[in-house]
Amino acid sequence: DPKIIQKPKYLVAVTGSEKILICEQYLGHNAMYWYRQSAKKPLEFMFSYSYQKLMDNQTASSRFQPQSSKKNHLDLQITALKPDDSATYFCASSQVNTGQLYFGEGSKLTVL
Amino acid sequence: GDSVTQTEGQVALSEEDFLTIHCNYSASGYPTLFWYVQYPGEGPQLLFRASRDKEKGSSRGFEATYDKGTTSFHLRKASVQESDSAVYYCALSDKAGANTGKLTFGHGTILRVHP
């Protein structure tokens, strides 16, 4: 059974709309992350949270907002969607300061 | 900033061939180096990592040695199988990244192994 659950697996959105990507981890980890994989680009770090607090934010745009309602949840809200936001978004988790990340299966977002 | 370069974008081999995927990095200080593998429809999963010069990481027959002198961490396997077909990513984490979970990834190498 997958230990990191991402929902939905696929989604299509129109330009200007808003979507929320869900991530839950059942590995007992205390740190969670979001990464993005766009076409022809390497996996790119976006955010990290530890004990539900923001540790690092490498996303320039405020349209991307992580939300942590529980320690094993880290959702990603994306507003005012643009076609360039089309990508697969991966949630990951780890024990803090180990650097050993476990990734979910990803949510593939297509913005038309 | 930090960067990881994987020379090969795609590699096509036959079963039992020898595999080498080249990885070179640029980072200040002493980064931790990783190899991740991604199968279709899945997220990347850690193969192994190395944190010190000359340290060898290995898993499932794959291995790589941290070489600070040449800033390299090349992935090798003596005899590949069709089930090894996947995308392989070299990545690094600097000291700050180890605390924040920020990994810098290469572009990835698509490995196709034919029976």
mmCIF file of C-alpha atoms in Angstrom:
data_model
loop_
_atom_site.group_PDB
_atom_site.id
_atom_site.type_symbol
_atom_site.label_atom_id
_atom_site.label_comp_id
_atom_site.label_asym_id
_atom_site.label_seq_id
_atom_site.Cartn_x
_atom_site.Cartn_y
_atom_site.Cartn_z
ATOM 1 C CA ASP A 1 0.000 0.000 0.000
ATOM 2 C CA PRO A 2 1.316 3.443 -0.829
ATOM 3 C CA LYS A 3 2.531 5.254 2.258
ATOM 4 C CA ILE A 4 2.269 8.692 0.673
ATOM 5 C CA ILE A 5 -1.122 9.362 -0.825
ATOM 6 C CA GLN A 6 -1.564 12.128 -3.370
ATOM 7 C CA LYS A 7 -4.933 13.162 -4.751
ATOM 8 C CA PRO A 8 -5.980 13.560 -7.445
ATOM 9 C CA LYS A 9 -3.640 11.598 -9.663
ATOM 10 C CA TYR A 10 -4.677 13.575 -12.732
ATOM 11 C CA LEU A 11 -6.452 16.894 -13.049
ATOM 12 C CA VAL A 12 -7.277 19.332 -15.784
ATOM 13 C CA ALA A 13 -7.928 23.008 -15.066
ATOM 14 C CA VAL A 14 -8.685 26.114 -17.042
ATOM 15 C CA THR A 15 -6.470 29.180 -17.001
ATOM 16 C CA GLY A 16 -7.295 31.480 -14.098
ATOM 17 C CA SER A 17 -8.909 28.823 -11.917
ATOM 18 C CA GLU A 18 -7.718 27.427 -8.576
ATOM 19 C CA LYS A 19 -6.866 23.878 -7.555
ATOM 20 C CA ILE A 20 -5.766 22.111 -4.388
ATOM 21 C CA LEU A 21 -3.453 19.120 -4.458
ATOM 22 C CA ILE A 22 -3.778 16.786 -1.479
ATOM 23 C CA CYS A 23 -0.949 14.931 0.226
ATOM 24 C CA GLU A 24 -1.026 12.625 3.239
ATOM 25 C CA GLN A 25 1.855 10.539 4.523
ATOM 26 C CA TYR A 26 1.670 7.506 6.785
ATOM 27 C CA LEU A 27 5.378 6.965 7.341
ATOM 28 C CA GLY A 28 5.471 8.776 10.680
ATOM 29 C CA HIS A 29 7.749 11.438 9.222
ATOM 30 C CA ASN A 30 8.010 14.926 10.677
ATOM 31 C CA ALA A 31 8.953 16.784 7.494
ATOM 32 C CA MET A 32 7.069 17.098 4.211
ATOM 33 C CA TYR A 33 7.900 18.648 0.882
ATOM 34 C CA TRP A 34 6.558 19.603 -2.529
ATOM 35 C CA TYR A 35 8.527 19.175 -5.723
ATOM 36 C CA ARG A 36 7.519 19.961 -9.309
ATOM 37 C CA GLN A 37 8.465 18.108 -12.476
ATOM 38 C CA SER A 38 7.789 20.101 -15.634
ATOM 39 C CA ALA A 39 8.387 18.899 -19.163
ATOM 40 C CA LYS A 40 12.096 18.886 -20.024
ATOM 41 C CA LYS A 41 13.076 20.252 -16.609
ATOM 42 C CA PRO A 42 14.558 18.418 -13.654
ATOM 43 C CA LEU A 43 12.634 17.825 -10.462
ATOM 44 C CA GLU A 44 12.467 21.170 -8.746
ATOM 45 C CA PHE A 45 12.172 21.824 -5.006
ATOM 46 C CA MET A 46 9.249 24.064 -4.036
ATOM 47 C CA PHE A 47 8.599 23.972 -0.263
ATOM 48 C CA SER A 48 9.533 22.149 2.890
ATOM 49 C CA TYR A 49 7.635 21.932 6.169
ATOM 50 C CA SER A 50 8.789 20.523 9.463
ATOM 51 C CA TYR A 51 6.395 20.021 12.368
ATOM 52 C CA GLN A 52 3.860 21.987 10.320
ATOM 53 C CA LYS A 53 6.104 25.020 10.037
ATOM 54 C CA LEU A 54 7.613 26.351 6.821
ATOM 55 C CA MET A 55 11.331 25.593 6.598
ATOM 56 C CA ASP A 56 12.154 26.670 3.064
ATOM 57 C CA ASN A 57 10.316 28.253 0.160
ATOM 58 C CA GLN A 58 11.945 28.281 -3.268
ATOM 59 C CA THR A 59 8.822 29.229 -5.167
ATOM 60 C CA ALA A 60 8.878 32.798 -6.375
ATOM 61 C CA SER A 61 5.151 33.066 -6.919
ATOM 62 C CA SER A 62 2.670 33.614 -4.094
ATOM 63 C CA ARG A 63 0.106 31.757 -6.220
ATOM 64 C CA PHE A 64 1.502 28.572 -4.682
ATOM 65 C CA GLN A 65 0.467 28.180 -1.049
ATOM 66 C CA PRO A 66 1.141 25.067 1.023
ATOM 67 C CA GLN A 67 -1.392 24.243 3.728
ATOM 68 C CA SER A 68 -0.709 21.941 6.668
ATOM 69 C CA SER A 69 -3.810 21.138 8.712
ATOM 70 C CA LYS A 70 -2.264 18.069 10.391
ATOM 71 C CA LYS A 71 1.307 16.957 10.863
ATOM 72 C CA ASN A 72 0.955 14.249 8.233
ATOM 73 C CA HIS A 73 -0.803 16.483 5.697
ATOM 74 C CA LEU A 74 0.684 19.041 3.338
ATOM 75 C CA ASP A 75 -1.679 20.253 0.657
ATOM 76 C CA LEU A 76 -0.750 22.645 -2.132
ATOM 77 C CA GLN A 77 -3.155 25.362 -3.225
ATOM 78 C CA ILE A 78 -2.491 26.916 -6.618
ATOM 79 C CA THR A 79 -4.441 30.021 -7.613
ATOM 80 C CA ALA A 80 -4.773 31.944 -10.881
ATOM 81 C CA LEU A 81 -3.550 28.915 -12.810
ATOM 82 C CA LYS A 82 -1.453 29.423 -15.941
ATOM 83 C CA PRO A 83 -0.557 26.943 -18.708
ATOM 84 C CA ASP A 84 3.075 27.091 -17.471
ATOM 85 C CA ASP A 85 1.894 25.552 -14.202
ATOM 86 C CA SER A 86 1.256 22.312 -16.093
ATOM 87 C CA ALA A 87 3.486 19.732 -14.434
ATOM 88 C CA THR A 88 3.525 16.725 -12.188
ATOM 89 C CA TYR A 89 3.639 17.763 -8.550
ATOM 90 C CA PHE A 90 5.279 15.367 -6.139
ATOM 91 C CA CYS A 91 4.802 15.322 -2.423
ATOM 92 C CA ALA A 92 7.598 13.823 -0.339
ATOM 93 C CA SER A 93 8.383 13.247 3.311
ATOM 94 C CA SER A 94 11.276 12.356 5.566
ATOM 95 C CA GLN A 95 12.502 12.471 9.099
ATOM 96 C CA VAL A 96 13.794 15.999 9.483
ATOM 97 C CA ASN A 97 17.523 16.532 8.785
ATOM 98 C CA THR A 98 18.069 13.076 7.284
ATOM 99 C CA GLY A 99 17.901 14.172 3.654
ATOM 100 C CA GLN A 100 16.355 10.785 2.784
ATOM 101 C CA LEU A 101 13.141 11.649 0.987
ATOM 102 C CA TYR A 102 10.262 9.347 0.132
ATOM 103 C CA PHE A 103 8.095 10.500 -2.766
ATOM 104 C CA GLY A 104 4.435 9.995 -3.575
ATOM 105 C CA GLU A 105 3.224 8.977 -7.020
ATOM 106 C CA GLY A 106 2.513 12.539 -8.087
ATOM 107 C CA SER A 107 -0.441 14.629 -9.244
ATOM 108 C CA LYS A 108 -0.325 15.509 -12.911
ATOM 109 C CA LEU A 109 -1.840 18.933 -13.553
ATOM 110 C CA THR A 110 -2.734 20.160 -17.016
ATOM 111 C CA VAL A 111 -3.791 23.783 -17.399
ATOM 112 C CA LEU A 112 -5.634 24.649 -20.602
ATOM 113 C CA GLY B 1 24.002 27.822 -7.159
ATOM 114 C CA ASP B 2 24.256 24.066 -6.939
ATOM 115 C CA SER B 3 23.861 21.996 -10.082
ATOM 116 C CA VAL B 4 23.920 18.381 -11.245
ATOM 117 C CA THR B 5 24.773 17.333 -14.786
ATOM 118 C CA GLN B 6 23.882 13.946 -16.204
ATOM 119 C CA THR B 7 25.633 13.469 -19.504
ATOM 120 C CA GLU B 8 23.333 10.858 -20.995
ATOM 121 C CA GLY B 9 19.726 11.737 -21.704
ATOM 122 C CA GLN B 10 18.890 8.225 -22.884
ATOM 123 C CA VAL B 11 20.688 4.901 -22.759
ATOM 124 C CA ALA B 12 19.616 1.788 -24.639
ATOM 125 C CA LEU B 13 21.186 -1.539 -23.679
ATOM 126 C CA SER B 14 20.620 -5.237 -24.016
ATOM 127 C CA GLU B 15 20.202 -7.513 -21.011
ATOM 128 C CA GLU B 16 23.515 -8.389 -19.301
ATOM 129 C CA ASP B 17 25.223 -5.279 -20.712
ATOM 130 C CA PHE B 18 27.321 -3.057 -18.463
ATOM 131 C CA LEU B 19 25.739 0.260 -17.492
ATOM 132 C CA THR B 20 27.395 3.588 -16.795
ATOM 133 C CA ILE B 21 25.477 6.819 -16.281
ATOM 134 C CA HIS B 22 27.698 9.826 -15.721
ATOM 135 C CA CYS B 23 26.915 12.379 -13.045
ATOM 136 C CA ASN B 24 28.958 15.471 -12.247
ATOM 137 C CA TYR B 25 28.056 18.072 -9.707
ATOM 138 C CA SER B 26 28.841 21.620 -8.747
ATOM 139 C CA ALA B 27 28.308 22.676 -5.160
ATOM 140 C CA SER B 28 30.040 24.569 -2.432
ATOM 141 C CA GLY B 29 31.170 22.653 0.589
ATOM 142 C CA TYR B 30 30.623 18.941 0.974
ATOM 143 C CA PRO B 31 27.269 17.868 -0.456
ATOM 144 C CA THR B 32 25.555 14.543 0.050
ATOM 145 C CA LEU B 33 25.008 12.751 -3.264
ATOM 146 C CA PHE B 34 22.081 10.550 -4.228
ATOM 147 C CA TRP B 35 20.824 8.295 -6.970
ATOM 148 C CA TYR B 36 17.067 8.016 -7.361
ATOM 149 C CA VAL B 37 15.123 5.742 -9.723
ATOM 150 C CA GLN B 38 11.670 6.458 -11.113
ATOM 151 C CA TYR B 39 9.478 3.797 -12.687
ATOM 152 C CA PRO B 40 6.530 4.740 -14.921
ATOM 153 C CA GLY B 41 3.599 6.093 -12.951
ATOM 154 C CA GLU B 42 5.561 6.260 -9.704
ATOM 155 C CA GLY B 43 7.482 8.828 -7.764
ATOM 156 C CA PRO B 44 11.266 8.758 -7.499
ATOM 157 C CA GLN B 45 12.643 6.300 -4.970
ATOM 158 C CA LEU B 46 16.036 6.382 -3.354
ATOM 159 C CA LEU B 47 18.584 3.889 -4.651
ATOM 160 C CA PHE B 48 21.392 4.941 -2.330
ATOM 161 C CA ARG B 49 23.435 7.902 -1.184
ATOM 162 C CA ALA B 50 26.993 8.821 -0.181
ATOM 163 C CA SER B 51 28.206 11.588 2.080
ATOM 164 C CA ARG B 52 32.022 11.404 2.086
ATOM 165 C CA ASP B 53 34.790 11.361 -0.458
ATOM 166 C CA LYS B 54 35.557 7.804 -1.677
ATOM 167 C CA GLU B 55 32.376 6.457 -0.049
ATOM 168 C CA LYS B 56 30.616 3.858 -2.195
ATOM 169 C CA GLY B 57 26.855 3.650 -2.256
ATOM 170 C CA SER B 58 25.183 0.528 -3.573
ATOM 171 C CA SER B 59 21.816 -1.157 -3.907
ATOM 172 C CA ARG B 60 20.267 -3.848 -6.134
ATOM 173 C CA GLY B 61 23.547 -4.308 -8.019
ATOM 174 C CA PHE B 62 23.924 -0.584 -8.741
ATOM 175 C CA GLU B 63 26.846 1.297 -7.282
ATOM 176 C CA ALA B 64 28.509 4.703 -7.360
ATOM 177 C CA THR B 65 31.557 6.159 -5.647
ATOM 178 C CA TYR B 66 31.746 9.721 -4.359
ATOM 179 C CA ASP B 67 34.730 11.400 -6.000
ATOM 180 C CA LYS B 68 35.345 14.887 -4.687
ATOM 181 C CA GLY B 69 38.409 15.350 -6.859
ATOM 182 C CA THR B 70 36.489 14.968 -10.109
ATOM 183 C CA THR B 71 33.150 16.084 -8.564
ATOM 184 C CA SER B 72 31.506 12.939 -9.880
ATOM 185 C CA PHE B 73 29.149 10.203 -8.735
ATOM 186 C CA HIS B 74 28.790 7.905 -11.734
ATOM 187 C CA LEU B 75 26.213 5.112 -11.595
ATOM 188 C CA ARG B 76 27.319 1.639 -12.679
ATOM 189 C CA LYS B 77 25.858 -1.826 -12.904
ATOM 190 C CA ALA B 78 27.695 -4.843 -14.223
ATOM 191 C CA SER B 79 24.746 -6.655 -15.802
ATOM 192 C CA VAL B 80 21.437 -4.907 -16.436
ATOM 193 C CA GLN B 81 18.045 -6.577 -16.646
ATOM 194 C CA GLU B 82 14.914 -5.563 -18.497
ATOM 195 C CA SER B 83 13.336 -4.713 -15.136
ATOM 196 C CA ASP B 84 15.979 -2.000 -14.650
ATOM 197 C CA SER B 85 14.310 0.083 -17.365
ATOM 198 C CA ALA B 86 13.426 3.359 -15.668
ATOM 199 C CA VAL B 87 14.553 6.964 -15.301
ATOM 200 C CA TYR B 88 17.602 7.498 -13.096
ATOM 201 C CA TYR B 89 18.286 10.781 -11.331
ATOM 202 C CA CYS B 90 21.453 11.990 -9.726
ATOM 203 C CA ALA B 91 20.862 14.540 -6.978
ATOM 204 C CA LEU B 92 22.684 16.445 -4.282
ATOM 205 C CA SER B 93 21.895 18.056 -1.002
ATOM 206 C CA ASP B 94 24.140 20.704 0.456
ATOM 207 C CA LYS B 95 24.437 21.296 4.192
ATOM 208 C CA ALA B 96 21.527 23.719 4.250
ATOM 209 C CA GLY B 97 19.513 21.404 2.062
ATOM 210 C CA ALA B 98 20.050 18.524 4.447
ATOM 211 C CA ASN B 99 18.148 20.544 7.008
ATOM 212 C CA THR B 100 15.395 21.740 4.689
ATOM 213 C CA GLY B 101 14.953 18.718 2.405
ATOM 214 C CA LYS B 102 16.029 20.630 -0.662
ATOM 215 C CA LEU B 103 17.568 18.314 -3.228
ATOM 216 C CA THR B 104 18.995 19.533 -6.522
ATOM 217 C CA PHE B 105 18.292 16.997 -9.269
ATOM 218 C CA GLY B 106 19.866 16.317 -12.632
ATOM 219 C CA HIS B 107 17.672 16.081 -15.725
ATOM 220 C CA GLY B 108 17.485 12.336 -15.491
ATOM 221 C CA THR B 109 18.620 9.488 -17.759
ATOM 222 C CA ILE B 110 16.091 7.212 -19.424
ATOM 223 C CA LEU B 111 17.376 3.643 -19.389
ATOM 224 C CA ARG B 112 15.802 1.132 -21.756
ATOM 225 C CA VAL B 113 16.961 -2.456 -21.534
ATOM 226 C CA HIS B 114 15.962 -4.812 -24.326
ATOM 227 C CA PRO B 115 15.613 -8.554 -23.761
#
